[in-house]
Amino acid sequence: MAKIRITLNKEKRRLDVETNETLLEVLRDKLGMKSPKCGCDRGDCGSCAVLLSGKSVRSCLILAIECDGVEITTLEGISQDGMNKLQEAFIEFSSFQCGYCAPGVIISATELLKANPHPSLDEIKEALSGNLCRCTGYTPIFDAILAATKKEK
Ligand code: FES
Ligand code: FES
């Protein structure tokens, strides 16, 4: 057992973690964050993505003990001040069906739009290449992200 300190969705937290616990396990089971999903638990699907100091990472591949002192943002944190234009666009385009991939997709798209507010379709496809969606065929997801780049907010 080890003590770590993190900033989660702008709130400072201290907690005890087992040395073999993943960040995904700690976020879901100890910190009540239900947006990161466990789709594969081995780095393949992207449904567990969160932002670590602004960079999208797969939380199932990171040990919580490695996160001492870092800033973590989950989808809950992105939505703290209400829905952003990206989330509105996903609703407008009915981009998800089961929604299991949605948190990871939104995290990847958030990272992309921060670095590149007007990406091309190919750049969007590249940014989301690590996010598996088993329902939609991706077109409504890509359409929503493109539409979000044109929205004011
Ligand atoms: S659950 Fe982490 S990548 Fe699939
Ligand atoms: S909407 Fe079902 S996995 Fe993407």
mmCIF file with all atom_site columns, N, CA and C in Angstrom, residues 45-117:
data_model
loop_
_atom_site.group_PDB
_atom_site.id
_atom_site.type_symbol
_atom_site.label_atom_id
_atom_site.label_alt_id
_atom_site.label_comp_id
_atom_site.label_asym_id
_atom_site.label_entity_id
_atom_site.label_seq_id
_atom_site.pdbx_PDB_ins_code
_atom_site.Cartn_x
_atom_site.Cartn_y
_atom_site.Cartn_z
_atom_site.occupancy
_atom_site.B_iso_or_equiv
_atom_site.pdbx_formal_charge
_atom_site.auth_seq_id
_atom_site.auth_comp_id
_atom_site.auth_asym_id
_atom_site.auth_atom_id
_atom_site.pdbx_PDB_model_num
ATOM 1   N N  . CYS A 1 45  ? -8.750  -0.845 -26.539 1.00 0.00 ? 45  CYS A N  1
ATOM 2   C CA . CYS A 1 45  ? -10.035 -0.266 -26.978 1.00 0.00 ? 45  CYS A CA 1
ATOM 3   C C  . CYS A 1 45  ? -10.170 1.240  -26.744 1.00 0.00 ? 45  CYS A C  1
ATOM 4   N N  . GLY A 1 46  ? -9.426  1.805  -25.831 1.00 0.00 ? 46  GLY A N  1
ATOM 5   C CA . GLY A 1 46  ? -9.502  3.245  -25.573 1.00 0.00 ? 46  GLY A CA 1
ATOM 6   C C  . GLY A 1 46  ? -10.691 3.690  -24.737 1.00 0.00 ? 46  GLY A C  1
ATOM 7   N N  . SER A 1 47  ? -11.529 2.753  -24.271 1.00 0.00 ? 47  SER A N  1
ATOM 8   C CA . SER A 1 47  ? -12.719 3.181  -23.526 1.00 0.00 ? 47  SER A CA 1
ATOM 9   C C  . SER A 1 47  ? -12.382 3.659  -22.107 1.00 0.00 ? 47  SER A C  1
ATOM 10  N N  . CYS A 1 48  ? -11.146 3.412  -21.667 1.00 0.00 ? 48  CYS A N  1
ATOM 11  C CA . CYS A 1 48  ? -10.740 3.822  -20.317 1.00 0.00 ? 48  CYS A CA 1
ATOM 12  C C  . CYS A 1 48  ? -9.948  5.127  -20.339 1.00 0.00 ? 48  CYS A C  1
ATOM 13  N N  . ALA A 1 49  ? -9.934  5.815  -21.490 1.00 0.00 ? 49  ALA A N  1
ATOM 14  C CA . ALA A 1 49  ? -9.058  6.992  -21.628 1.00 0.00 ? 49  ALA A CA 1
ATOM 15  C C  . ALA A 1 49  ? -9.429  8.112  -20.662 1.00 0.00 ? 49  ALA A C  1
ATOM 16  N N  . VAL A 1 50  ? -8.399  8.735  -20.114 1.00 0.00 ? 50  VAL A N  1
ATOM 17  C CA . VAL A 1 50  ? -8.561  9.948  -19.298 1.00 0.00 ? 50  VAL A CA 1
ATOM 18  C C  . VAL A 1 50  ? -7.429  10.889 -19.709 1.00 0.00 ? 50  VAL A C  1
ATOM 19  N N  . LEU A 1 51  ? -7.528  12.140 -19.293 1.00 0.00 ? 51  LEU A N  1
ATOM 20  C CA . LEU A 1 51  ? -6.442  13.083 -19.564 1.00 0.00 ? 51  LEU A CA 1
ATOM 21  C C  . LEU A 1 51  ? -5.506  13.121 -18.365 1.00 0.00 ? 51  LEU A C  1
ATOM 22  N N  . LEU A 1 52  ? -4.242  12.899 -18.633 1.00 0.00 ? 52  LEU A N  1
ATOM 23  C CA . LEU A 1 52  ? -3.219  12.964 -17.580 1.00 0.00 ? 52  LEU A CA 1
ATOM 24  C C  . LEU A 1 52  ? -2.361  14.166 -17.925 1.00 0.00 ? 52  LEU A C  1
ATOM 25  N N  . SER A 1 53  ? -2.447  15.200 -17.095 1.00 0.00 ? 53  SER A N  1
ATOM 26  C CA . SER A 1 53  ? -1.775  16.467 -17.401 1.00 0.00 ? 53  SER A CA 1
ATOM 27  C C  . SER A 1 53  ? -2.050  16.876 -18.853 1.00 0.00 ? 53  SER A C  1
ATOM 28  N N  . GLY A 1 54  ? -3.306  16.724 -19.268 1.00 0.00 ? 54  GLY A N  1
ATOM 29  C CA . GLY A 1 54  ? -3.742  17.185 -20.594 1.00 0.00 ? 54  GLY A CA 1
ATOM 30  C C  . GLY A 1 54  ? -3.550  16.199 -21.728 1.00 0.00 ? 54  GLY A C  1
ATOM 31  N N  . LYS A 1 55  ? -2.850  15.093 -21.490 1.00 0.00 ? 55  LYS A N  1
ATOM 32  C CA . LYS A 1 55  ? -2.606  14.105 -22.552 1.00 0.00 ? 55  LYS A CA 1
ATOM 33  C C  . LYS A 1 55  ? -3.490  12.888 -22.341 1.00 0.00 ? 55  LYS A C  1
ATOM 34  N N  . SER A 1 56  ? -4.073  12.410 -23.426 1.00 0.00 ? 56  SER A N  1
ATOM 35  C CA . SER A 1 56  ? -4.935  11.242 -23.329 1.00 0.00 ? 56  SER A CA 1
ATOM 36  C C  . SER A 1 56  ? -4.104  9.984  -23.066 1.00 0.00 ? 56  SER A C  1
ATOM 37  N N  . VAL A 1 57  ? -4.508  9.232  -22.037 1.00 0.00 ? 57  VAL A N  1
ATOM 38  C CA . VAL A 1 57  ? -3.813  7.977  -21.718 1.00 0.00 ? 57  VAL A CA 1
ATOM 39  C C  . VAL A 1 57  ? -4.847  6.889  -21.460 1.00 0.00 ? 57  VAL A C  1
ATOM 40  N N  . ARG A 1 58  ? -4.412  5.651  -21.581 1.00 0.00 ? 58  ARG A N  1
ATOM 41  C CA . ARG A 1 58  ? -5.280  4.518  -21.272 1.00 0.00 ? 58  ARG A CA 1
ATOM 42  C C  . ARG A 1 58  ? -5.086  4.164  -19.805 1.00 0.00 ? 58  ARG A C  1
ATOM 43  N N  . SER A 1 59  ? -6.110  4.405  -19.019 1.00 0.00 ? 59  SER A N  1
ATOM 44  C CA . SER A 1 59  ? -5.924  4.261  -17.574 1.00 0.00 ? 59  SER A CA 1
ATOM 45  C C  . SER A 1 59  ? -5.779  2.810  -17.140 1.00 0.00 ? 59  SER A C  1
ATOM 46  N N  . CYS A 1 60  ? -6.120  1.858  -18.021 1.00 0.00 ? 60  CYS A N  1
ATOM 47  C CA . CYS A 1 60  ? -5.937  0.443  -17.654 1.00 0.00 ? 60  CYS A CA 1
ATOM 48  C C  . CYS A 1 60  ? -4.479  0.027  -17.758 1.00 0.00 ? 60  CYS A C  1
ATOM 49  N N  . LEU A 1 61  ? -3.661  0.845  -18.408 1.00 0.00 ? 61  LEU A N  1
ATOM 50  C CA . LEU A 1 61  ? -2.248  0.481  -18.604 1.00 0.00 ? 61  LEU A CA 1
ATOM 51  C C  . LEU A 1 61  ? -1.317  1.206  -17.638 1.00 0.00 ? 61  LEU A C  1
ATOM 52  N N  . ILE A 1 62  ? -1.878  2.041  -16.771 1.00 0.00 ? 62  ILE A N  1
ATOM 53  C CA . ILE A 1 62  ? -1.045  2.842  -15.871 1.00 0.00 ? 62  ILE A CA 1
ATOM 54  C C  . ILE A 1 62  ? -1.305  2.421  -14.434 1.00 0.00 ? 62  ILE A C  1
ATOM 55  N N  . LEU A 1 63  ? -0.257  2.249  -13.685 1.00 0.00 ? 63  LEU A N  1
ATOM 56  C CA . LEU A 1 63  ? -0.439  1.954  -12.266 1.00 0.00 ? 63  LEU A CA 1
ATOM 57  C C  . LEU A 1 63  ? -0.761  3.254  -11.532 1.00 0.00 ? 63  LEU A C  1
ATOM 58  N N  . ALA A 1 64  ? -1.686  3.169  -10.610 1.00 0.00 ? 64  ALA A N  1
ATOM 59  C CA . ALA A 1 64  ? -2.067  4.368  -9.857  1.00 0.00 ? 64  ALA A CA 1
ATOM 60  C C  . ALA A 1 64  ? -0.871  4.955  -9.119  1.00 0.00 ? 64  ALA A C  1
ATOM 61  N N  . ILE A 1 65  ? 0.005   4.089  -8.673  1.00 0.00 ? 65  ILE A N  1
ATOM 62  C CA . ILE A 1 65  ? 1.151   4.552  -7.888  1.00 0.00 ? 65  ILE A CA 1
ATOM 63  C C  . ILE A 1 65  ? 2.079   5.449  -8.728  1.00 0.00 ? 65  ILE A C  1
ATOM 64  N N  . GLU A 1 66  ? 1.990   5.298  -10.056 1.00 0.00 ? 66  GLU A N  1
ATOM 65  C CA . GLU A 1 66  ? 2.809   6.144  -10.944 1.00 0.00 ? 66  GLU A CA 1
ATOM 66  C C  . GLU A 1 66  ? 2.230   7.548  -11.080 1.00 0.00 ? 66  GLU A C  1
ATOM 67  N N  . CYS A 1 67  ? 1.028   7.760  -10.541 1.00 0.00 ? 67  CYS A N  1
ATOM 68  C CA . CYS A 1 67  ? 0.323   9.020  -10.789 1.00 0.00 ? 67  CYS A CA 1
ATOM 69  C C  . CYS A 1 67  ? 0.478   10.026 -9.664  1.00 0.00 ? 67  CYS A C  1
ATOM 70  N N  . ASP A 1 68  ? 1.368   9.764  -8.733  1.00 0.00 ? 68  ASP A N  1
ATOM 71  C CA . ASP A 1 68  ? 1.555   10.699 -7.623  1.00 0.00 ? 68  ASP A CA 1
ATOM 72  C C  . ASP A 1 68  ? 1.911   12.087 -8.170  1.00 0.00 ? 68  ASP A C  1
ATOM 73  N N  . GLY A 1 69  ? 1.135   13.084 -7.784  1.00 0.00 ? 69  GLY A N  1
ATOM 74  C CA . GLY A 1 69  ? 1.428   14.463 -8.163  1.00 0.00 ? 69  GLY A CA 1
ATOM 75  C C  . GLY A 1 69  ? 0.857   14.902 -9.504  1.00 0.00 ? 69  GLY A C  1
ATOM 76  N N  . VAL A 1 70  ? 0.134   14.019 -10.191 1.00 0.00 ? 70  VAL A N  1
ATOM 77  C CA . VAL A 1 70  ? -0.336  14.407 -11.519 1.00 0.00 ? 70  VAL A CA 1
ATOM 78  C C  . VAL A 1 70  ? -1.774  14.958 -11.489 1.00 0.00 ? 70  VAL A C  1
ATOM 79  N N  . GLU A 1 71  ? -2.116  15.585 -12.594 1.00 0.00 ? 71  GLU A N  1
ATOM 80  C CA . GLU A 1 71  ? -3.470  16.134 -12.741 1.00 0.00 ? 71  GLU A CA 1
ATOM 81  C C  . GLU A 1 71  ? -4.245  15.229 -13.687 1.00 0.00 ? 71  GLU A C  1
ATOM 82  N N  . ILE A 1 72  ? -5.401  14.764 -13.232 1.00 0.00 ? 72  ILE A N  1
ATOM 83  C CA . ILE A 1 72  ? -6.198  13.822 -14.024 1.00 0.00 ? 72  ILE A CA 1
ATOM 84  C C  . ILE A 1 72  ? -7.563  14.453 -14.312 1.00 0.00 ? 72  ILE A C  1
ATOM 85  N N  . THR A 1 73  ? -7.976  14.341 -15.563 1.00 0.00 ? 73  THR A N  1
ATOM 86  C CA . THR A 1 73  ? -9.326  14.812 -15.924 1.00 0.00 ? 73  THR A CA 1
ATOM 87  C C  . THR A 1 73  ? -10.085 13.668 -16.564 1.00 0.00 ? 73  THR A C  1
ATOM 88  N N  . THR A 1 74  ? -11.255 13.384 -16.025 1.00 0.00 ? 74  THR A N  1
ATOM 89  C CA . THR A 1 74  ? -12.141 12.383 -16.625 1.00 0.00 ? 74  THR A CA 1
ATOM 90  C C  . THR A 1 74  ? -13.283 13.126 -17.323 1.00 0.00 ? 74  THR A C  1
ATOM 91  N N  . LEU A 1 75  ? -14.140 12.366 -17.953 1.00 0.00 ? 75  LEU A N  1
ATOM 92  C CA . LEU A 1 75  ? -15.290 13.009 -18.603 1.00 0.00 ? 75  LEU A CA 1
ATOM 93  C C  . LEU A 1 75  ? -16.128 13.797 -17.597 1.00 0.00 ? 75  LEU A C  1
ATOM 94  N N  . GLU A 1 76  ? -16.197 13.316 -16.354 1.00 0.00 ? 76  GLU A N  1
ATOM 95  C CA . GLU A 1 76  ? -16.940 14.051 -15.324 1.00 0.00 ? 76  GLU A CA 1
ATOM 96  C C  . GLU A 1 76  ? -16.362 15.460 -15.166 1.00 0.00 ? 76  GLU A C  1
ATOM 97  N N  . GLY A 1 77  ? -15.044 15.567 -15.276 1.00 0.00 ? 77  GLY A N  1
ATOM 98  C CA . GLY A 1 77  ? -14.381 16.868 -15.123 1.00 0.00 ? 77  GLY A CA 1
ATOM 99  C C  . GLY A 1 77  ? -14.618 17.761 -16.328 1.00 0.00 ? 77  GLY A C  1
ATOM 100 N N  . ILE A 1 78  ? -14.643 17.145 -17.497 1.00 0.00 ? 78  ILE A N  1
ATOM 101 C CA . ILE A 1 78  ? -14.882 17.936 -18.715 1.00 0.00 ? 78  ILE A CA 1
ATOM 102 C C  . ILE A 1 78  ? -16.271 18.556 -18.680 1.00 0.00 ? 78  ILE A C  1
ATOM 103 N N  . SER A 1 79  ? -17.207 17.860 -18.038 1.00 0.00 ? 79  SER A N  1
ATOM 104 C CA . SER A 1 79  ? -18.601 18.330 -18.019 1.00 0.00 ? 79  SER A CA 1
ATOM 105 C C  . SER A 1 79  ? -18.929 19.209 -16.813 1.00 0.00 ? 79  SER A C  1
ATOM 106 N N  . GLN A 1 80  ? -17.931 19.512 -15.993 1.00 0.00 ? 80  GLN A N  1
ATOM 107 C CA . GLN A 1 80  ? -18.209 20.230 -14.738 1.00 0.00 ? 80  GLN A CA 1
ATOM 108 C C  . GLN A 1 80  ? -18.955 21.547 -14.943 1.00 0.00 ? 80  GLN A C  1
ATOM 109 N N  . ASP A 1 81  ? -18.594 22.252 -16.018 1.00 0.00 ? 81  ASP A N  1
ATOM 110 C CA . ASP A 1 81  ? -19.237 23.559 -16.247 1.00 0.00 ? 81  ASP A CA 1
ATOM 111 C C  . ASP A 1 81  ? -20.354 23.465 -17.287 1.00 0.00 ? 81  ASP A C  1
ATOM 112 N N  . GLY A 1 82  ? -20.931 22.293 -17.438 1.00 0.00 ? 82  GLY A N  1
ATOM 113 C CA . GLY A 1 82  ? -21.980 22.094 -18.434 1.00 0.00 ? 82  GLY A CA 1
ATOM 114 C C  . GLY A 1 82  ? -21.393 21.490 -19.698 1.00 0.00 ? 82  GLY A C  1
ATOM 115 N N  . MET A 1 83  ? -22.268 21.091 -20.591 1.00 0.00 ? 83  MET A N  1
ATOM 116 C CA . MET A 1 83  ? -21.796 20.442 -21.816 1.00 0.00 ? 83  MET A CA 1
ATOM 117 C C  . MET A 1 83  ? -21.046 21.413 -22.704 1.00 0.00 ? 83  MET A C  1
ATOM 118 N N  . ASN A 1 84  ? -19.988 20.934 -23.306 1.00 0.00 ? 84  ASN A N  1
ATOM 119 C CA . ASN A 1 84  ? -19.270 21.784 -24.250 1.00 0.00 ? 84  ASN A CA 1
ATOM 120 C C  . ASN A 1 84  ? -19.773 21.530 -25.670 1.00 0.00 ? 84  ASN A C  1
ATOM 121 N N  . LYS A 1 85  ? -19.206 22.251 -26.641 1.00 0.00 ? 85  LYS A N  1
ATOM 122 C CA . LYS A 1 85  ? -19.734 22.164 -28.005 1.00 0.00 ? 85  LYS A CA 1
ATOM 123 C C  . LYS A 1 85  ? -19.530 20.773 -28.607 1.00 0.00 ? 85  LYS A C  1
ATOM 124 N N  . LEU A 1 86  ? -18.495 20.103 -28.152 1.00 0.00 ? 86  LEU A N  1
ATOM 125 C CA . LEU A 1 86  ? -18.250 18.747 -28.638 1.00 0.00 ? 86  LEU A CA 1
ATOM 126 C C  . LEU A 1 86  ? -19.370 17.815 -28.173 1.00 0.00 ? 86  LEU A C  1
ATOM 127 N N  . GLN A 1 87  ? -19.694 17.891 -26.907 1.00 0.00 ? 87  GLN A N  1
ATOM 128 C CA . GLN A 1 87  ? -20.742 17.027 -26.380 1.00 0.00 ? 87  GLN A CA 1
ATOM 129 C C  . GLN A 1 87  ? -22.089 17.355 -27.020 1.00 0.00 ? 87  GLN A C  1
ATOM 130 N N  . GLU A 1 88  ? -22.353 18.629 -27.213 1.00 0.00 ? 88  GLU A N  1
ATOM 131 C CA . GLU A 1 88  ? -23.606 19.020 -27.877 1.00 0.00 ? 88  GLU A CA 1
ATOM 132 C C  . GLU A 1 88  ? -23.673 18.430 -29.280 1.00 0.00 ? 88  GLU A C  1
ATOM 133 N N  . ALA A 1 89  ? -22.537 18.469 -29.987 1.00 0.00 ? 89  ALA A N  1
ATOM 134 C CA . ALA A 1 89  ? -22.518 17.933 -31.356 1.00 0.00 ? 89  ALA A CA 1
ATOM 135 C C  . ALA A 1 89  ? -22.746 16.418 -31.346 1.00 0.00 ? 89  ALA A C  1
ATOM 136 N N  . PHE A 1 90  ? -22.181 15.722 -30.364 1.00 0.00 ? 90  PHE A N  1
ATOM 137 C CA . PHE A 1 90  ? -22.399 14.276 -30.307 1.00 0.00 ? 90  PHE A CA 1
ATOM 138 C C  . PHE A 1 90  ? -23.884 13.962 -30.114 1.00 0.00 ? 90  PHE A C  1
ATOM 139 N N  . ILE A 1 91  ? -24.561 14.768 -29.329 1.00 0.00 ? 91  ILE A N  1
ATOM 140 C CA . ILE A 1 91  ? -26.001 14.554 -29.132 1.00 0.00 ? 91  ILE A CA 1
ATOM 141 C C  . ILE A 1 91  ? -26.757 14.869 -30.428 1.00 0.00 ? 91  ILE A C  1
ATOM 142 N N  . GLU A 1 92  ? -26.405 16.010 -31.016 1.00 0.00 ? 92  GLU A N  1
ATOM 143 C CA . GLU A 1 92  ? -27.064 16.453 -32.252 1.00 0.00 ? 92  GLU A CA 1
ATOM 144 C C  . GLU A 1 92  ? -26.969 15.386 -33.350 1.00 0.00 ? 92  GLU A C  1
ATOM 145 N N  . PHE A 1 93  ? -25.824 14.739 -33.447 1.00 0.00 ? 93  PHE A N  1
ATOM 146 C CA . PHE A 1 93  ? -25.613 13.761 -34.515 1.00 0.00 ? 93  PHE A CA 1
ATOM 147 C C  . PHE A 1 93  ? -25.936 12.327 -34.075 1.00 0.00 ? 93  PHE A C  1
ATOM 148 N N  . SER A 1 94  ? -26.533 12.169 -32.894 1.00 0.00 ? 94  SER A N  1
ATOM 149 C CA . SER A 1 94  ? -26.822 10.827 -32.345 1.00 0.00 ? 94  SER A CA 1
ATOM 150 C C  . SER A 1 94  ? -25.617 9.910  -32.572 1.00 0.00 ? 94  SER A C  1
ATOM 151 N N  . SER A 1 95  ? -24.465 10.371 -32.114 1.00 0.00 ? 95  SER A N  1
ATOM 152 C CA . SER A 1 95  ? -23.216 9.726  -32.504 1.00 0.00 ? 95  SER A CA 1
ATOM 153 C C  . SER A 1 95  ? -22.956 8.385  -31.832 1.00 0.00 ? 95  SER A C  1
ATOM 154 N N  . PHE A 1 96  ? -23.650 8.112  -30.734 1.00 0.00 ? 96  PHE A N  1
ATOM 155 C CA . PHE A 1 96  ? -23.371 6.862  -30.024 1.00 0.00 ? 96  PHE A CA 1
ATOM 156 C C  . PHE A 1 96  ? -24.623 6.003  -29.955 1.00 0.00 ? 96  PHE A C  1
ATOM 157 N N  . GLN A 1 97  ? -24.408 4.704  -29.854 1.00 0.00 ? 97  GLN A N  1
ATOM 158 C CA . GLN A 1 97  ? -25.542 3.800  -29.655 1.00 0.00 ? 97  GLN A CA 1
ATOM 159 C C  . GLN A 1 97  ? -25.505 3.253  -28.233 1.00 0.00 ? 97  GLN A C  1
ATOM 160 N N  . CYS A 1 98  ? -24.615 2.305  -27.950 1.00 0.00 ? 98  CYS A N  1
ATOM 161 C CA . CYS A 1 98  ? -24.550 1.828  -26.560 1.00 0.00 ? 98  CYS A CA 1
ATOM 162 C C  . CYS A 1 98  ? -23.839 2.841  -25.668 1.00 0.00 ? 98  CYS A C  1
ATOM 163 N N  . GLY A 1 99  ? -22.938 3.633  -26.256 1.00 0.00 ? 99  GLY A N  1
ATOM 164 C CA . GLY A 1 99  ? -22.267 4.669  -25.489 1.00 0.00 ? 99  GLY A CA 1
ATOM 165 C C  . GLY A 1 99  ? -21.059 4.202  -24.701 1.00 0.00 ? 99  GLY A C  1
ATOM 166 N N  . TYR A 1 100 ? -20.730 2.920  -24.808 1.00 0.00 ? 100 TYR A N  1
ATOM 167 C CA . TYR A 1 100 ? -19.610 2.420  -24.001 1.00 0.00 ? 100 TYR A CA 1
ATOM 168 C C  . TYR A 1 100 ? -18.288 3.083  -24.380 1.00 0.00 ? 100 TYR A C  1
ATOM 169 N N  . CYS A 1 101 ? -18.134 3.363  -25.669 1.00 0.00 ? 101 CYS A N  1
ATOM 170 C CA . CYS A 1 101 ? -16.887 3.980  -26.132 1.00 0.00 ? 101 CYS A CA 1
ATOM 171 C C  . CYS A 1 101 ? -16.863 5.483  -25.904 1.00 0.00 ? 101 CYS A C  1
ATOM 172 N N  . ALA A 1 102 ? -18.035 6.051  -25.602 1.00 0.00 ? 102 ALA A N  1
ATOM 173 C CA . ALA A 1 102 ? -18.191 7.515  -25.649 1.00 0.00 ? 102 ALA A CA 1
ATOM 174 C C  . ALA A 1 102 ? -17.200 8.279  -24.764 1.00 0.00 ? 102 ALA A C  1
ATOM 175 N N  . PRO A 1 103 ? -17.001 7.902  -23.510 1.00 0.00 ? 103 PRO A N  1
ATOM 176 C CA . PRO A 1 103 ? -16.066 8.694  -22.697 1.00 0.00 ? 103 PRO A CA 1
ATOM 177 C C  . PRO A 1 103 ? -14.674 8.751  -23.306 1.00 0.00 ? 103 PRO A C  1
ATOM 178 N N  . GLY A 1 104 ? -14.183 7.611  -23.791 1.00 0.00 ? 104 GLY A N  1
ATOM 179 C CA . GLY A 1 104 ? -12.847 7.591  -24.390 1.00 0.00 ? 104 GLY A CA 1
ATOM 180 C C  . GLY A 1 104 ? -12.792 8.402  -25.674 1.00 0.00 ? 104 GLY A C  1
ATOM 181 N N  . VAL A 1 105 ? -13.844 8.309  -26.469 1.00 0.00 ? 105 VAL A N  1
ATOM 182 C CA . VAL A 1 105 ? -13.889 9.089  -27.718 1.00 0.00 ? 105 VAL A CA 1
ATOM 183 C C  . VAL A 1 105 ? -13.878 10.579 -27.397 1.00 0.00 ? 105 VAL A C  1
ATOM 184 N N  . ILE A 1 106 ? -14.650 10.979 -26.416 1.00 0.00 ? 106 ILE A N  1
ATOM 185 C CA . ILE A 1 106 ? -14.721 12.409 -26.077 1.00 0.00 ? 106 ILE A CA 1
ATOM 186 C C  . ILE A 1 106 ? -13.384 12.892 -25.509 1.00 0.00 ? 106 ILE A C  1
ATOM 187 N N  . ILE A 1 107 ? -12.728 12.042 -24.732 1.00 0.00 ? 107 ILE A N  1
ATOM 188 C CA . ILE A 1 107 ? -11.404 12.414 -24.216 1.00 0.00 ? 107 ILE A CA 1
ATOM 189 C C  . ILE A 1 107 ? -10.424 12.599 -25.374 1.00 0.00 ? 107 ILE A C  1
ATOM 190 N N  . SER A 1 108 ? -10.395 11.659 -26.328 1.00 0.00 ? 108 SER A N  1
ATOM 191 C CA . SER A 1 108 ? -9.466  11.774 -27.463 1.00 0.00 ? 108 SER A CA 1
ATOM 192 C C  . SER A 1 108 ? -9.793  13.004 -28.300 1.00 0.00 ? 108 SER A C  1
ATOM 193 N N  . ALA A 1 109 ? -11.085 13.242 -28.527 1.00 0.00 ? 109 ALA A N  1
ATOM 194 C CA . ALA A 1 109 ? -11.478 14.392 -29.345 1.00 0.00 ? 109 ALA A CA 1
ATOM 195 C C  . ALA A 1 109 ? -11.158 15.702 -28.625 1.00 0.00 ? 109 ALA A C  1
ATOM 196 N N  . THR A 1 110 ? -11.294 15.707 -27.314 1.00 0.00 ? 110 THR A N  1
ATOM 197 C CA . THR A 1 110 ? -10.967 16.907 -26.534 1.00 0.00 ? 110 THR A CA 1
ATOM 198 C C  . THR A 1 110 ? -9.492  17.241 -26.664 1.00 0.00 ? 110 THR A C  1
ATOM 199 N N  . GLU A 1 111 ? -8.658  16.203 -26.536 1.00 0.00 ? 111 GLU A N  1
ATOM 200 C CA . GLU A 1 111 ? -7.214  16.410 -26.676 1.00 0.00 ? 111 GLU A CA 1
ATOM 201 C C  . GLU A 1 111 ? -6.897  16.935 -28.078 1.00 0.00 ? 111 GLU A C  1
ATOM 202 N N  . LEU A 1 112 ? -7.526  16.337 -29.081 1.00 0.00 ? 112 LEU A N  1
ATOM 203 C CA . LEU A 1 112 ? -7.277  16.758 -30.464 1.00 0.00 ? 112 LEU A CA 1
ATOM 204 C C  . LEU A 1 112 ? -7.641  18.231 -30.668 1.00 0.00 ? 112 LEU A C  1
ATOM 205 N N  . LEU A 1 113 ? -8.867  18.600 -30.266 1.00 0.00 ? 113 LEU A N  1
ATOM 206 C CA . LEU A 1 113 ? -9.333  19.971 -30.559 1.00 0.00 ? 113 LEU A CA 1
ATOM 207 C C  . LEU A 1 113 ? -8.550  21.021 -29.773 1.00 0.00 ? 113 LEU A C  1
ATOM 208 N N  . LYS A 1 114 ? -8.015  20.624 -28.636 1.00 0.00 ? 114 LYS A N  1
ATOM 209 C CA . LYS A 1 114 ? -7.193  21.584 -27.898 1.00 0.00 ? 114 LYS A CA 1
ATOM 210 C C  . LYS A 1 114 ? -5.906  21.879 -28.679 1.00 0.00 ? 114 LYS A C  1
ATOM 211 N N  . ALA A 1 115 ? -5.315  20.838 -29.240 1.00 0.00 ? 115 ALA A N  1
ATOM 212 C CA . ALA A 1 115 ? -4.054  21.021 -29.981 1.00 0.00 ? 115 ALA A CA 1
ATOM 213 C C  . ALA A 1 115 ? -4.301  21.565 -31.379 1.00 0.00 ? 115 ALA A C  1
ATOM 214 N N  . ASN A 1 116 ? -5.456  21.224 -31.942 1.00 0.00 ? 116 ASN A N  1
ATOM 215 C CA . ASN A 1 116 ? -5.731  21.539 -33.339 1.00 0.00 ? 116 ASN A CA 1
ATOM 216 C C  . ASN A 1 116 ? -7.231  21.826 -33.482 1.00 0.00 ? 116 ASN A C  1
ATOM 217 N N  . PRO A 1 117 ? -7.652  23.081 -33.290 1.00 0.00 ? 117 PRO A N  1
ATOM 218 C CA . PRO A 1 117 ? -9.089  23.394 -33.258 1.00 0.00 ? 117 PRO A CA 1
ATOM 219 C C  . PRO A 1 117 ? -9.820  23.157 -34.587 1.00 0.00 ? 117 PRO A C  1
#
